[in-house]
């Protein structure tokens, strides 16, 4: 009962914040609605007064919110302030389209995740395992990290332009049948599957190192059967994040919905937020919150069912296996490549205009080409790296700290995680702008406000399993206190995988920060932030693909560097044992 009350309180606070958005942002909702209805109409005092009287704005936000909430039990979510049509049918139709797109994207994500961890599964299934090597110890995850770092709107644009327009294999615009579903599902599902696959690949070696797996292999049980049980052991730790992906794909695929002209809930909610169409915005957010609560509850029930009585009886074996780091050279290569590009760019002028060299392809004078104003892309990438990476690292570190702290108290954080995950980053940016008044710190605050949720869900899932392990019961039986258990057992098992998860999300944090700046919620042109470069050059992707591929490639290298360096960096010295002994 207490948990349900807390969940309702959190959802009510979010809806109240949305209902107060026009007043928090100190804008005139009547003027915003009038501009959305007809941008050419002169906003005279008489016209604005008529709009306020029509919408009841003079009664205040609390009265409007109470009136809207009062109609929900009767199935009445009000009428749109822009079109005047009933809100509930529009939101229901948009939700149906988003759920269909989400289901197709999840199918793509599952296949992509299976491919991402296929090598580890082959090794640990007994088909190929080098002697003396822990299963999966040599996996790098660089390819999955690069794929996960690609922005969805860039993937969608490339698919729409190449596959849809140039090759004509699939339709690239509209929402009329299954064929129109393929390209947007690929654009959303590929990065999501890469991230899920990398997280699963990180957990599999611990499952195959458990005593039951070794005993089964010694008895000659087929590797495929062992693999199925190992997946059953690892998947519960990922199910909370899988649930978050479901909600995120339903309400957060705004860019993909706009590129492919899909009438989804994310696009509808964003348009309502920009136009301050509160009835539509509140109804869309409420639908996402309800979906998040349902999916989160189902994910937790599925996790308990997969683990079975072992979770209840405290009979699990820890997945955490401290091992000496393997020699890794890929992080050094990725880091050298990234630093080299930044160093070469810093010696160039990022603001120098050359209208005679607009959208020039890569050459000796412009190794990455030029943008639509003739500015050198290498220079802009190099100068933009300082701000982009520093801010992304700060936000990621903050999200990691908050996520771990809140994840250690799941009774408090579960409702917060489900509710926060239902808020797209753009809507969070608008809410933060309304509270703080905007400024250069707005994107960082907005992204940090939502970036901790997946990390908290991951922490809670791992904590729940670690609390049910036999070694923890033995530690407590020997008289260990709570602080000792936390420092010596729980945090060592939780922090490494969650930290690697946070590093894998670093490129997406960098992109989200700059994307919010492009929308007017932070840094503005001519700032050379990487996400802003992508957004500025996106209209020229077909004519000058290098203009978007260059910053996207740097984001991909950043993702590969982050995930390969997560397990430590060691140079393989000649003549030494491979485990560093």
XYZ file of C-alpha atoms in Angstrom:
581
model
C 0.000 0.000 0.000
C 2.797 2.397 0.912
C 4.580 1.661 -2.379
C 1.429 2.325 -4.400
C 0.835 5.589 -2.531
C 4.411 6.698 -3.157
C 4.068 5.877 -6.868
C 0.844 7.894 -7.127
C 2.497 10.804 -5.320
C 5.437 10.864 -7.734
C 3.165 10.695 -10.785
C 0.947 13.442 -9.386
C 3.991 15.670 -8.792
C 5.043 15.181 -12.425
C 1.591 16.027 -13.757
C 1.432 19.095 -11.539
C 4.803 20.247 -12.854
C 3.537 19.849 -16.412
C 0.338 21.706 -15.582
C 2.397 24.594 -14.244
C 4.814 24.625 -17.187
C 3.568 27.831 -18.892
C 3.509 29.711 -15.613
C 6.878 28.344 -14.480
C 8.464 29.415 -17.754
C 6.967 32.896 -17.294
C 5.438 32.865 -20.771
C 1.944 33.824 -21.814
C 0.133 30.564 -22.672
C -2.485 32.499 -24.620
C 0.189 33.940 -26.928
C 1.846 30.513 -27.371
C -1.479 28.851 -28.213
C -2.377 31.642 -30.639
C 0.968 31.262 -32.449
C 0.429 27.503 -32.695
C -3.054 28.017 -34.113
C -2.128 30.761 -36.571
C 1.350 32.255 -36.713
C 0.155 35.054 -39.009
C -2.559 36.391 -36.700
C -1.699 39.587 -34.878
C -1.601 38.942 -31.079
C -3.543 42.023 -30.038
C -4.755 42.419 -26.465
C -8.339 41.733 -27.538
C -7.393 38.495 -29.335
C -5.296 37.303 -26.389
C -8.113 38.107 -23.970
C -10.503 36.031 -26.086
C -8.101 33.076 -26.020
C -7.727 33.335 -22.226
C -11.478 33.430 -21.807
C -11.966 30.452 -24.143
C -9.411 28.293 -22.324
C -10.178 29.525 -18.811
C -6.586 30.661 -18.242
C -7.660 33.435 -15.900
C -8.849 30.808 -13.391
C -5.243 29.772 -12.780
C -3.255 26.557 -13.330
C -4.550 24.713 -10.272
C -8.158 25.125 -11.356
C -7.312 23.914 -14.860
C -5.437 20.926 -13.504
C -8.248 19.997 -11.123
C -10.785 20.292 -13.913
C -8.681 18.032 -16.146
C -8.179 15.439 -13.404
C -11.895 15.495 -12.608
C -12.748 14.436 -16.138
C -10.423 11.416 -16.187
C -12.762 9.070 -14.237
C -15.402 9.750 -16.886
C -12.953 9.006 -19.702
C -12.676 12.675 -20.601
C -9.106 13.994 -20.988
C -10.296 17.360 -22.221
C -9.946 18.992 -25.620
C -6.838 20.193 -27.377
C -6.151 23.887 -26.974
C -4.842 23.986 -30.550
C -7.245 21.882 -32.623
C -10.234 21.769 -30.271
C -10.568 17.990 -30.778
C -10.993 15.470 -27.973
C -7.642 14.495 -26.484
C -8.258 10.858 -25.565
C -8.841 9.490 -29.111
C -5.749 11.283 -30.421
C -3.548 10.015 -27.582
C -4.924 6.463 -27.937
C -4.209 6.415 -31.679
C -0.693 7.801 -31.168
C -0.028 5.290 -28.382
C -1.086 2.424 -30.644
C 1.334 3.540 -33.361
C 4.174 3.907 -30.849
C 3.493 0.487 -29.309
C 3.563 -1.146 -32.737
C 6.836 0.590 -33.563
C 8.215 -0.363 -30.151
C 7.350 -4.050 -30.644
C 9.120 -4.141 -34.010
C 12.125 -2.263 -32.614
C 12.382 -4.693 -29.687
C 12.446 -7.623 -32.104
C 15.372 -5.967 -33.901
C 17.010 -5.207 -30.537
C 16.808 -8.838 -29.397
C 18.449 -10.081 -32.598
C 21.140 -7.388 -32.351
C 21.806 -8.258 -28.706
C 22.189 -11.928 -29.620
C 24.736 -11.032 -32.301
C 26.599 -8.710 -29.909
C 27.213 -11.479 -27.348
C 27.469 -14.390 -29.834
C 31.241 -14.684 -29.512
C 31.085 -15.010 -25.736
C 28.305 -17.582 -26.030
C 30.390 -19.636 -28.469
C 33.373 -19.555 -26.157
C 31.568 -20.463 -22.967
C 29.274 -23.034 -24.563
C 32.272 -25.308 -24.871
C 32.689 -24.939 -28.617
C 35.909 -22.895 -28.427
C 37.569 -21.966 -25.159
C 41.290 -21.226 -25.028
C 42.995 -23.018 -22.185
C 43.525 -20.962 -19.058
C 41.216 -18.201 -20.197
C 38.159 -17.154 -18.346
C 35.115 -17.251 -20.610
C 34.652 -13.958 -22.335
C 37.794 -12.449 -20.863
C 39.027 -11.209 -24.224
C 35.817 -9.624 -25.441
C 36.187 -5.977 -26.247
C 32.702 -4.736 -27.017
C 34.054 -2.016 -29.312
C 31.717 -2.761 -32.207
C 28.656 -2.848 -29.943
C 29.752 0.383 -28.285
C 30.154 2.109 -31.642
C 26.706 0.969 -32.747
C 25.143 2.033 -29.441
C 26.794 5.458 -29.761
C 25.233 6.251 -33.129
C 22.401 8.771 -32.760
C 19.006 7.419 -33.727
C 18.159 10.313 -35.996
C 21.405 9.824 -37.930
C 20.753 6.095 -38.372
C 17.194 6.897 -39.415
C 18.367 9.513 -41.916
C 20.911 7.169 -43.501
C 18.379 4.346 -43.781
C 15.709 6.640 -45.196
C 18.086 8.228 -47.717
C 20.021 5.161 -48.858
C 17.591 2.262 -48.472
C 14.362 4.184 -48.925
C 15.156 6.864 -51.524
C 18.282 5.886 -53.464
C 17.805 2.100 -53.559
C 14.013 2.140 -53.263
C 13.892 -1.152 -51.399
C 11.528 0.017 -48.656
C 9.257 3.030 -48.167
C 10.919 5.889 -46.282
C 7.937 8.066 -45.408
C 4.504 7.414 -43.969
C 2.670 4.906 -41.807
C 0.518 2.655 -43.953
C 1.503 -0.971 -43.334
C 4.174 -3.463 -42.265
C 6.645 -2.402 -44.975
C 6.666 1.132 -43.588
C 7.648 -0.309 -40.200
C 10.987 -1.871 -41.160
C 13.290 1.142 -41.480
C 12.195 2.979 -38.301
C 12.369 -0.289 -36.348
C 15.940 -0.790 -37.534
C 16.874 2.797 -36.671
C 15.646 2.404 -33.089
C 16.368 -1.265 -32.482
C 20.008 -1.413 -33.600
C 21.467 1.000 -30.982
C 19.189 -0.401 -28.276
C 20.146 -3.993 -29.072
C 23.828 -3.099 -29.074
C 23.541 -1.637 -25.581
C 21.543 -4.593 -24.257
C 23.915 -7.058 -25.880
C 26.934 -5.365 -24.341
C 25.341 -5.497 -20.878
C 24.446 -9.177 -21.320
C 27.940 -9.923 -22.607
C 29.308 -8.342 -19.441
C 27.273 -10.643 -17.173
C 27.637 -13.979 -18.988
C 31.189 -14.913 -17.862
C 30.146 -14.737 -14.206
C 27.235 -17.108 -14.838
C 29.401 -19.647 -16.664
C 31.944 -19.519 -13.840
C 29.371 -20.661 -11.255
C 29.837 -24.185 -9.789
C 26.731 -25.605 -11.446
C 28.021 -24.637 -14.906
C 31.413 -26.215 -14.280
C 29.822 -29.386 -12.918
C 27.465 -29.604 -15.879
C 30.346 -29.186 -18.336
C 32.351 -31.878 -16.499
C 29.436 -34.302 -16.802
C 29.258 -33.775 -20.550
C 25.962 -31.879 -20.647
C 25.626 -30.159 -24.048
C 26.829 -26.585 -24.179
C 23.514 -25.347 -25.538
C 21.660 -26.498 -22.431
C 24.235 -24.841 -20.199
C 23.906 -21.665 -22.264
C 20.119 -21.597 -21.824
C 20.467 -21.846 -18.049
C 23.217 -19.206 -18.021
C 20.977 -16.821 -19.953
C 18.199 -17.501 -17.448
C 20.662 -16.575 -14.698
C 21.787 -13.320 -16.352
C 18.591 -11.968 -17.908
C 16.879 -11.015 -14.598
C 19.588 -8.440 -13.959
C 18.793 -6.805 -17.316
C 14.997 -6.981 -17.199
C 14.514 -3.644 -15.362
C 16.549 -1.875 -18.034
C 14.681 -3.822 -20.699
C 11.470 -2.413 -19.231
C 12.964 1.075 -19.323
C 13.820 0.574 -22.991
C 10.209 -0.375 -23.714
C 8.935 2.916 -22.297
C 11.809 4.894 -23.800
C 11.142 3.470 -27.259
C 7.455 4.283 -26.922
C 7.752 7.919 -25.870
C 11.336 8.871 -26.661
C 11.664 8.015 -30.361
C 10.723 11.551 -31.348
C 13.420 12.086 -33.978
C 12.695 8.800 -35.727
C 8.969 9.505 -35.741
C 9.576 12.914 -37.295
C 11.976 11.638 -39.965
C 9.646 8.828 -41.077
C 6.459 10.861 -40.470
C 5.047 8.433 -37.901
C 2.094 9.710 -35.827
C 3.481 8.364 -32.544
C 3.046 9.383 -28.938
C 6.541 10.839 -28.564
C 6.048 13.186 -31.482
C 2.568 14.151 -30.285
C 3.828 14.872 -26.768
C 6.770 16.953 -27.973
C 4.581 19.050 -30.272
C 2.158 19.599 -27.396
C 5.023 20.637 -25.094
C 6.361 23.178 -27.581
C 2.867 24.601 -28.215
C 1.991 24.393 -24.471
C -1.106 22.376 -25.325
C -1.525 21.223 -21.733
C -4.441 18.748 -22.110
C -2.591 16.779 -24.799
C 0.728 17.011 -22.961
C -0.764 15.851 -19.669
C -2.680 12.980 -21.275
C 0.363 11.797 -23.220
C 2.567 11.949 -20.127
C -0.035 10.099 -18.071
C -0.153 7.335 -20.690
C 3.633 7.003 -20.572
C 3.659 6.950 -16.758
C 0.981 4.239 -16.681
C 2.897 2.227 -19.278
C 6.115 2.621 -17.271
C 4.453 1.383 -14.080
C 2.932 -1.638 -15.830
C 6.114 -2.597 -17.688
C 8.268 -2.069 -14.598
C 6.018 -4.304 -12.516
C 5.996 -7.021 -15.180
C 9.786 -6.873 -15.498
C 10.249 -7.357 -11.757
C 7.772 -10.263 -11.692
C 9.507 -11.887 -14.660
C 12.871 -11.535 -12.927
C 11.583 -13.297 -9.812
C 10.029 -16.053 -11.914
C 13.252 -16.698 -13.836
C 15.374 -16.931 -10.697
C 12.761 -19.096 -8.953
C 13.019 -20.224 -5.336
C 16.762 -19.490 -5.245
C 16.013 -15.773 -4.960
C 13.586 -16.314 -2.095
C 15.776 -18.821 -0.239
C 19.053 -16.945 -0.653
C 20.632 -19.783 -2.640
C 22.149 -17.822 -5.528
C 25.848 -17.711 -6.348
C 27.356 -14.306 -6.960
C 28.060 -13.307 -10.550
C 30.917 -11.111 -9.347
C 34.272 -12.759 -10.005
C 37.268 -10.503 -9.275
C 39.995 -11.289 -11.812
C 43.230 -9.730 -12.918
C 42.716 -7.411 -15.906
C 43.613 -8.744 -19.324
C 46.109 -6.791 -21.448
C 44.143 -4.304 -23.522
C 45.550 -2.178 -26.310
C 42.317 -1.114 -28.021
C 41.571 1.644 -25.459
C 45.011 3.096 -26.161
C 44.342 3.045 -29.896
C 40.897 4.628 -29.560
C 42.247 7.229 -27.136
C 45.165 8.084 -29.415
C 42.791 8.459 -32.376
C 40.443 10.722 -30.418
C 43.240 12.859 -28.993
C 44.904 13.101 -32.398
C 41.747 14.437 -34.032
C 41.215 16.922 -31.206
C 44.820 18.126 -31.335
C 44.698 18.635 -35.118
C 41.424 20.508 -34.804
C 42.561 22.822 -32.019
C 45.207 24.447 -34.222
C 42.541 25.508 -36.739
C 39.958 28.285 -36.582
C 36.444 26.841 -36.000
C 34.662 30.092 -36.909
C 36.463 31.055 -40.118
C 33.948 31.376 -42.970
C 34.725 30.585 -46.589
C 31.568 30.819 -48.693
C 33.511 29.668 -51.748
C 34.231 26.332 -50.017
C 30.722 25.413 -48.849
C 30.083 21.662 -48.340
C 33.459 20.699 -49.776
C 34.404 16.994 -49.504
C 37.423 15.896 -47.442
C 40.756 17.069 -48.858
C 44.294 17.848 -47.711
C 43.272 21.382 -46.744
C 40.048 20.215 -45.037
C 40.549 16.577 -43.895
C 36.928 16.262 -42.691
C 35.427 18.582 -45.304
C 33.464 21.787 -44.679
C 29.935 22.613 -43.545
C 27.213 24.707 -45.182
C 29.012 27.947 -44.264
C 32.416 26.798 -45.438
C 33.780 26.250 -41.923
C 36.388 23.541 -41.393
C 34.751 20.503 -39.753
C 37.991 19.232 -38.237
C 38.440 22.552 -36.452
C 34.880 22.547 -35.161
C 35.135 18.959 -33.938
C 38.416 19.651 -32.174
C 37.201 22.794 -30.411
C 33.808 21.284 -29.612
C 35.380 18.252 -27.953
C 36.525 20.218 -24.914
C 33.063 21.411 -23.928
C 31.222 18.316 -25.106
C 33.403 15.746 -23.361
C 33.876 17.702 -20.129
C 30.151 18.298 -19.705
C 29.271 14.735 -20.700
C 31.750 13.309 -18.194
C 30.413 15.523 -15.417
C 26.793 14.574 -16.143
C 27.663 10.866 -16.464
C 29.546 10.906 -13.155
C 26.623 12.645 -11.452
C 24.145 10.179 -12.957
C 26.308 7.265 -11.834
C 26.531 8.564 -8.268
C 22.809 9.309 -8.001
C 21.865 6.059 -9.731
C 23.944 3.899 -7.402
C 22.798 5.692 -4.246
C 19.110 5.514 -5.158
C 19.477 1.993 -6.554
C 20.647 0.803 -3.139
C 17.233 1.805 -1.731
C 14.865 0.205 -4.271
C 11.738 0.843 -2.224
C 12.279 4.557 -2.713
C 13.713 4.511 -6.220
C 11.409 2.103 -8.083
C 8.568 4.565 -8.428
C 10.998 7.386 -9.238
C 12.711 5.310 -11.918
C 9.461 4.346 -13.635
C 8.149 7.919 -13.559
C 11.356 9.642 -14.618
C 11.847 7.184 -17.476
C 8.445 8.197 -18.845
C 9.706 11.764 -19.355
C 11.557 12.327 -22.658
C 14.764 14.343 -22.359
C 13.294 17.223 -24.363
C 10.301 17.504 -22.017
C 12.686 17.370 -19.063
C 14.612 20.217 -20.663
C 11.457 22.296 -20.987
C 10.563 21.661 -17.338
C 14.068 22.542 -16.159
C 14.007 25.675 -18.277
C 10.731 26.657 -16.694
C 12.158 26.273 -13.191
C 15.661 27.717 -13.730
C 14.898 30.265 -16.424
C 17.269 28.750 -18.971
C 20.984 29.267 -19.460
C 24.083 27.255 -20.357
C 23.533 24.858 -17.442
C 20.013 23.912 -18.558
C 20.984 20.960 -20.800
C 23.222 19.481 -18.104
C 20.487 19.733 -15.467
C 17.864 18.280 -17.809
C 19.951 15.298 -18.908
C 21.198 14.628 -15.383
C 17.579 14.650 -14.187
C 16.769 11.596 -16.321
C 20.136 9.908 -16.979
C 20.347 8.298 -13.533
C 17.193 6.176 -13.937
C 18.662 3.271 -16.004
C 21.673 3.105 -13.690
C 19.458 2.993 -10.612
C 17.357 0.215 -12.143
C 20.494 -1.766 -12.968
C 21.827 -1.250 -9.437
C 18.589 -2.403 -7.826
C 18.434 -5.543 -9.980
C 22.017 -6.521 -9.162
C 21.517 -5.696 -5.490
C 18.422 -7.897 -5.294
C 20.364 -10.856 -6.646
C 23.464 -10.235 -4.534
C 21.370 -10.079 -1.356
C 20.161 -13.619 -2.133
C 23.627 -15.172 -2.493
C 24.967 -17.886 -0.219
C 28.278 -16.148 0.451
C 26.430 -13.113 1.794
C 24.448 -15.305 4.177
C 27.706 -16.844 5.374
C 29.271 -13.415 5.830
C 26.357 -12.302 7.976
C 26.463 -15.539 9.960
C 30.076 -14.755 10.854
C 28.922 -11.521 12.472
C 29.600 -8.968 9.729
C 27.736 -5.696 10.169
C 25.781 -3.774 7.559
C 28.624 -1.405 6.748
C 31.057 -4.279 6.226
C 28.565 -6.115 4.000
C 27.993 -2.964 1.972
C 31.686 -2.175 1.484
C 33.089 -5.679 1.042
C 30.251 -7.581 -0.652
C 27.520 -5.451 -2.188
C 29.397 -2.501 -3.697
C 32.164 -4.670 -5.264
C 29.464 -6.732 -6.971
C 27.352 -3.765 -8.109
C 29.770 -0.965 -8.997
C 31.836 -2.579 -11.817
C 28.922 -3.555 -14.117
C 26.989 -0.350 -13.379
C 30.088 1.746 -14.061
C 30.585 -0.010 -17.385
C 26.920 0.634 -18.129
C 27.416 4.340 -17.379
C 30.472 4.476 -19.638
C 28.519 2.844 -22.456
C 25.925 5.620 -22.160
C 28.536 8.393 -22.251
C 28.184 9.145 -25.998
C 24.392 9.300 -25.768
C 24.720 11.750 -22.871
C 27.008 13.942 -24.980
C 24.523 13.861 -27.848
C 21.539 14.611 -25.610
C 23.310 17.626 -24.112
C 24.057 19.221 -27.449
C 20.664 18.315 -28.922
C 18.926 20.221 -26.148
C 21.199 23.167 -26.854
C 20.151 23.104 -30.495
C 16.499 23.272 -29.435
C 17.180 26.581 -27.705
C 17.596 25.207 -24.186
C 21.323 25.838 -23.812
C 24.315 26.516 -26.055
C 23.501 28.168 -29.368
C 25.252 28.425 -32.755
C 28.051 29.020 -33.570
C 29.009 26.699 -30.695
C 30.911 23.681 -32.107
C 29.390 21.041 -29.797
C 29.267 17.668 -31.500
C 25.543 17.094 -31.228
C 24.937 20.619 -32.484
C 27.179 19.860 -35.466
C 25.030 16.822 -36.232
C 21.817 18.810 -35.988
C 23.162 21.694 -38.106
C 24.474 19.475 -40.874
C 21.639 16.965 -40.856
C 19.679 18.778 -43.630
C 22.694 18.312 -45.917
C 23.218 14.602 -45.156
C 22.293 13.486 -48.681
C 24.365 16.119 -50.460
C 27.344 16.172 -48.083
C 27.321 12.999 -45.948
C 30.776 13.753 -44.509
C 29.283 16.700 -42.619
C 27.326 14.338 -40.351
C 29.560 11.280 -40.584
C 32.570 13.090 -39.084
C 30.974 14.057 -35.735
C 29.056 10.757 -35.659
C 32.321 8.859 -36.099
C 33.857 10.751 -33.183
C 30.871 9.830 -31.013
C 31.321 6.199 -32.069
C 35.043 6.297 -31.199
C 34.154 7.860 -27.846
C 31.726 5.009 -27.175
C 34.299 2.368 -28.105
C 36.921 4.060 -25.923
C 34.558 4.254 -22.954
C 33.463 0.624 -23.017
C 36.845 -0.941 -23.813
C 38.548 1.095 -21.083
C 35.916 0.108 -18.507
C 37.783 -3.076 -17.575
C 41.110 -1.317 -17.228
C 43.933 -0.530 -19.603
C 47.170 -2.534 -19.592
C 49.885 -2.759 -22.156
C 50.733 -6.430 -22.945
C 54.409 -6.447 -21.963
C 56.428 -9.118 -23.801
C 57.494 -12.111 -21.756
C 54.899 -11.676 -19.031
C 52.117 -14.052 -18.166
C 48.852 -13.073 -19.822
C 47.127 -12.662 -16.444
C 49.786 -10.285 -15.218
C 51.417 -12.636 -12.722
